[in-house]
XYZ file of C-alpha atoms in Angstrom:
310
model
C -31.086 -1.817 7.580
C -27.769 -0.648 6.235
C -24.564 -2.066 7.922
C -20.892 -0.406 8.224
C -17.951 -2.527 8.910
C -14.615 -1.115 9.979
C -11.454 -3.666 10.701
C -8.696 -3.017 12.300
C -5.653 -4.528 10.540
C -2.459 -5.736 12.508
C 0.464 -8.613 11.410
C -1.750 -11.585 13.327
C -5.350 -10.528 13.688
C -8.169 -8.900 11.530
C -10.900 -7.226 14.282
C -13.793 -7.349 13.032
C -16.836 -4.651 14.061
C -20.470 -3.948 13.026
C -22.249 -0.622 13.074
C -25.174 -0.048 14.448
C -25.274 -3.894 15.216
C -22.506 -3.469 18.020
C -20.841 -7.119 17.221
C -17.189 -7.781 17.180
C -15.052 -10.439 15.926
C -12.040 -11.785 15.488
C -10.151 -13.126 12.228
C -6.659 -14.592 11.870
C -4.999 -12.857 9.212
C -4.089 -15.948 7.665
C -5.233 -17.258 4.411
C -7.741 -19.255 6.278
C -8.864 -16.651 8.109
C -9.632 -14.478 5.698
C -11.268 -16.546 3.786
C -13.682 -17.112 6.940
C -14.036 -13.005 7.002
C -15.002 -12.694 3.540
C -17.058 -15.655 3.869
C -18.991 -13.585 7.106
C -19.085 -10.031 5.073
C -20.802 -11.820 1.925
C -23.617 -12.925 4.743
C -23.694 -9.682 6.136
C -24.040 -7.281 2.733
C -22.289 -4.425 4.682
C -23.109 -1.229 2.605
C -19.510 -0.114 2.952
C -16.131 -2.028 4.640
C -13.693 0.459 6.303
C -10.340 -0.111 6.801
C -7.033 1.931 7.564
C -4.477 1.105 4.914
C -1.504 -1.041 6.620
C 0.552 -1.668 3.134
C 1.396 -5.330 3.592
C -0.155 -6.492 5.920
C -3.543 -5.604 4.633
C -3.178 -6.779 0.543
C -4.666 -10.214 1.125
C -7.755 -9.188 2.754
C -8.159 -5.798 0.665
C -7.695 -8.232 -2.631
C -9.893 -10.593 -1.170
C -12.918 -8.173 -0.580
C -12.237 -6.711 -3.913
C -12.576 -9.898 -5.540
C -15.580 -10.961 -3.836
C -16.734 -7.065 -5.242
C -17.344 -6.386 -1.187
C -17.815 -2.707 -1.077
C -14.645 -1.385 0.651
C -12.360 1.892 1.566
C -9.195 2.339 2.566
C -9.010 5.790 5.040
C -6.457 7.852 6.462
C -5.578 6.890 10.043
C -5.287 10.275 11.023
C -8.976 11.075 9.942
C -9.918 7.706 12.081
C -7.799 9.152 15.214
C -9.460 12.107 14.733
C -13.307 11.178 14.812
C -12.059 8.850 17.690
C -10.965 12.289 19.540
C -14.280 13.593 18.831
C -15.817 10.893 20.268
C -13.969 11.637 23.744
C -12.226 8.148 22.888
C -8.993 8.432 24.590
C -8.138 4.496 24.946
C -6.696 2.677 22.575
C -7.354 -1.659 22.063
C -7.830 -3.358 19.097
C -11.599 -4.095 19.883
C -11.798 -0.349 20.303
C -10.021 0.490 17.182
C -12.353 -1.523 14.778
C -15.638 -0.021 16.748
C -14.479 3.690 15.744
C -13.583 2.435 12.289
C -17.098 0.829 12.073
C -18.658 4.258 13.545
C -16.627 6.323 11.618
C -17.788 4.231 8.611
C -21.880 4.679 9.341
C -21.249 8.288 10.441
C -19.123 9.795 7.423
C -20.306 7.386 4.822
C -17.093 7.917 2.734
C -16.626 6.555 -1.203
C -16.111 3.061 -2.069
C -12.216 3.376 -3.903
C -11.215 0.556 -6.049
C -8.368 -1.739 -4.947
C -4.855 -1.298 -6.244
C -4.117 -3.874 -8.349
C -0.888 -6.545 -8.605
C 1.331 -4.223 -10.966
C -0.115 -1.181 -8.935
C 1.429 -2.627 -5.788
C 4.544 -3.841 -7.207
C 5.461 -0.098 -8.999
C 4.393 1.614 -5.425
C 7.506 -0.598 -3.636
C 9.676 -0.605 -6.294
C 9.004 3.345 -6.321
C 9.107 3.519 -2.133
C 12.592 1.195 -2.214
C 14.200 3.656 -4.426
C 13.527 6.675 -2.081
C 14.845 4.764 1.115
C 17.952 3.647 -0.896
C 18.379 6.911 -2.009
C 18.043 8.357 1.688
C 20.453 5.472 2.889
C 23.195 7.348 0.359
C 22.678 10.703 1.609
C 23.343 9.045 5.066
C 26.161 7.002 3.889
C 27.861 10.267 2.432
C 27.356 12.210 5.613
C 28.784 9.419 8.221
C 31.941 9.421 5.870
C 32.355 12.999 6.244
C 32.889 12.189 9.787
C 34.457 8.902 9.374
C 37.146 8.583 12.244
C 39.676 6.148 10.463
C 40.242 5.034 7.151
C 39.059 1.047 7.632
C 35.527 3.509 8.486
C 35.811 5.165 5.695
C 36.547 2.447 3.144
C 33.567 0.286 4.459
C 31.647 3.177 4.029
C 32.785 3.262 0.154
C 31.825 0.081 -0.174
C 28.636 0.381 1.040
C 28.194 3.232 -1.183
C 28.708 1.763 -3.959
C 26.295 -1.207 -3.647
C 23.677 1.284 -3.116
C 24.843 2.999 -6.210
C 24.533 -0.803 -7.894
C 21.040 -1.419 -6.330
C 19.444 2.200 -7.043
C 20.478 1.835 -10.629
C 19.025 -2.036 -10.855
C 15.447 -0.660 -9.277
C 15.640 1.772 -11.683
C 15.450 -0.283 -14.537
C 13.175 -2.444 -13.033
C 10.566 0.986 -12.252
C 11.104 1.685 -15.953
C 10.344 -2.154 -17.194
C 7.236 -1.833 -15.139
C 6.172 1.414 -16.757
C 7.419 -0.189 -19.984
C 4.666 -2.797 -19.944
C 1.482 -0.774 -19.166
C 0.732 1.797 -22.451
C -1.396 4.150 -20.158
C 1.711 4.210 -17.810
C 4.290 4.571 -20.230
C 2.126 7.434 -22.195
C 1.638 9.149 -18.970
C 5.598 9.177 -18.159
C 6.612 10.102 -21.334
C 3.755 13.007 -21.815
C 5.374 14.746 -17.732
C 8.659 13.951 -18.729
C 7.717 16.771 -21.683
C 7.901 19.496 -18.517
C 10.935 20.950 -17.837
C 12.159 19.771 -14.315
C 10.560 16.369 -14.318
C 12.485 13.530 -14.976
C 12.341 9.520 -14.828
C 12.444 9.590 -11.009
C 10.036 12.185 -10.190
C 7.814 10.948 -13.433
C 7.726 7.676 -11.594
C 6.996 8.627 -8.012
C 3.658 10.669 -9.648
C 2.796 7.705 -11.788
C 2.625 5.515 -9.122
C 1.554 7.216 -6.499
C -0.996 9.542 -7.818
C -2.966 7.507 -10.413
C -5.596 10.823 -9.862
C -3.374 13.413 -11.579
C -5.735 14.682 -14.781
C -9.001 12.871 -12.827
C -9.906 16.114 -10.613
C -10.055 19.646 -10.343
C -7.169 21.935 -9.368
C -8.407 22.604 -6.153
C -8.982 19.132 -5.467
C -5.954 17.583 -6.534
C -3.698 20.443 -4.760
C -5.844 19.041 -1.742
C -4.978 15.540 -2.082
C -1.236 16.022 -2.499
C -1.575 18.487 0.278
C -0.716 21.417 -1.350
C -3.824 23.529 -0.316
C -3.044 25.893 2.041
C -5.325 25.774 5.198
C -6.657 29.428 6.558
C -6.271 29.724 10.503
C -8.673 32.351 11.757
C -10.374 32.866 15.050
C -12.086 36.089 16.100
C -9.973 38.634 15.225
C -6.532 36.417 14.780
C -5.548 35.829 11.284
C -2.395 33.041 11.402
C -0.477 31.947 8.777
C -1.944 29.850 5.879
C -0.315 26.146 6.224
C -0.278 23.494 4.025
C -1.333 19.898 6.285
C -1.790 16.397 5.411
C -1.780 14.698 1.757
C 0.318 12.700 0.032
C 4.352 12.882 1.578
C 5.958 10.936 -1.095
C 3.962 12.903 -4.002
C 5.008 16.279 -2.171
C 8.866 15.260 -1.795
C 8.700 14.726 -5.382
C 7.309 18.025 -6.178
C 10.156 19.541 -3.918
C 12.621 18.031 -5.941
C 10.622 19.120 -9.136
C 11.009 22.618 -8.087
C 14.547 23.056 -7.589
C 14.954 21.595 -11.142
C 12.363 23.763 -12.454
C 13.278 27.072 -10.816
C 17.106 26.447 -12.304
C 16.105 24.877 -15.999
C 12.156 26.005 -16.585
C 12.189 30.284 -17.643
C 8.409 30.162 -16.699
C 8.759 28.378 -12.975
C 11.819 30.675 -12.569
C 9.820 34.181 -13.045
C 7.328 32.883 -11.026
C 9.518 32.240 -8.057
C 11.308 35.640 -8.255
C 8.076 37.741 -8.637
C 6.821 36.175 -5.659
C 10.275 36.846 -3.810
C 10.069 40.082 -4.927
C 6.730 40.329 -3.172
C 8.447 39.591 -0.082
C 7.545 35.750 0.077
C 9.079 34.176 2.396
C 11.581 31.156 0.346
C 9.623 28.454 1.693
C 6.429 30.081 0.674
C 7.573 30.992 -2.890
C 8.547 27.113 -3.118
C 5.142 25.527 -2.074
C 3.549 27.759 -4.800
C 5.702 26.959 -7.398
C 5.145 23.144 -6.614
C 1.329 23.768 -6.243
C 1.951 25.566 -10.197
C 3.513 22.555 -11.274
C 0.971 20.359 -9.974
C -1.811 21.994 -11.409
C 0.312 22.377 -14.547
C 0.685 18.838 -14.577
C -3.085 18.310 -13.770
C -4.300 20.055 -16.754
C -1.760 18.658 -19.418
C -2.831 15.012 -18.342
C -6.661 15.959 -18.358
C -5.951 17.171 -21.784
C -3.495 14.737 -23.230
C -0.973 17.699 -23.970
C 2.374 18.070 -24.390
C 3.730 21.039 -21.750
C 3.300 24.101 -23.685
C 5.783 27.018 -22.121
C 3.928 29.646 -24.325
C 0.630 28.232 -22.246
């Protein structure tokens, strides 16, 4: 009989559920512990694990399972929440938690994915550290606009400029990283051909969407969460919304826009016409960054060069 586990990951404590079997238990998430969990799934041949990714304080147990080549998938906590709400499961405990992951598992059956690796993990912080020290500037620049006294104001400046020192220090350590995989560094190099993409953005999309040239247009627009999603009910048509995806991927593409609707001829007609159509701004924007992602999509599936005359 096939078995689903789900486990619900927290800083102490890995809970532990089986579906249909209806058992629960509870791990340390220690190295000892773990060790006992793996040492319980290899007994059990689950068909699938389940987990909700937890960044931290999940890598030792996701790189133990991996190693131990234990079936496993990371999934979205909001698609978890949600089954749980179609379930009528309004409480919340740990116990709980692992039981709908383990359900949820069974029920949906999703695809084993492959476990990030070491240099995998390291580029996604050093890529994630950059974006809060960047957003730490932008708030360091706007407290000193309404600084009330100069002492404010210089500590302020000196503040500023460490972050200035530290973004430009995780910068070259992001491009050292890249540096020393090929497939990375070709991949960089080969977006960084697109006008409007440069080493940050190029970076964020290397390391945070490893799928770009792997799927179809429709599927990696999805992903990112770029798709827009039709409302309709009886005779009510709403607004088409894009929901969901991949935040850090889409920020990028934001920032990817404004470049490329102010440097890239192609990305700039496109954004008028659809102005002209009377697109609302935001509208006309999440087009153009769905265009560049499924721009970007097809020169990585084909190894090209970006081609304006394309």
């Amino acid at each position: 009989m096939e078995q689903f586990v789900g486990i619900d990951i927290s800083r102490d404590n890995l809970d532990v559920a089986v579906w249909p079997e209806s058992e629960f238990q509870r791990f340390a998430n220690s190295s000892d512990g773990i060790e006992e969990l793996v040492a319980k799934l290899l007994e059990l041949n689950p068909t699938l694990v389940v987990y909700e990714p937890m960044g931290p304080m999940g890598r030792r147990v996701v790189a133990a399972m991996s190693a131990a080549g234990i079936p496993s998938a990371g999934i979205n906590p909001w698609r978890i929440r949600s089954f749980a709400r179609a379930m009528s499961r309004r409480s919340k405990t740990d116990r709980l938690d692992a039981i709908t992951i383990a359900e949820f598992a069974g029920t949906m059956r999703p695809t084993a994915t492959e476990a990030p690796n070491k240099q995998e993990l390291e580029l996604h912080d050093l890529v994630g550290r950059r974006r809060q020290m960047s957003e730490m500037n932008r708030d360091e620049k706007i407290r000193k606009a309404h600084a009330g006294s100069e002492e404010a104001e210089l500590s302020i400046d000196l503040h500023l400029e460490w972050i200035g020192k530290e973004i430009a220090r995780i910068d070259t350590l992001i491009d050292n990283a890249i540096e020393q995989r090929l497939d990375w560094s070709q991949k960089r190099a080969l977006l960084m051909t697109f006008k409007g993409i440069g080493p940050v953005v190029s970076a964020v999309l290397v390391a945070d969407l490893p799928e770009l040239g792997l799927l179809g247009r429709g599927q990696i627009a999805s992903l990112v969460g770029l798709a827009p999603m039709p409302w309709e009910s009886g005779l009510a048509v709403g607004r088409r919304r894009i929901k969901g995806g991949r935040k850090r991927v889409r920020n990028a593409l934001f920032i990817c826009s404004m470049s490329a609707v102010a440097r890239n001829s192609k990305m700039r007609e496109y954004f008028k016409r659809l102005r002209e159509k009377g697109k609302p701004p935001k509208v006309a924007r999440v087009a153009v960054m769905r265009k560049i992602l499924i721009i970007l999509n097809s020169m990585m599936r084909d190894g090209q060069a970006w081609d304006p005359g394309r």
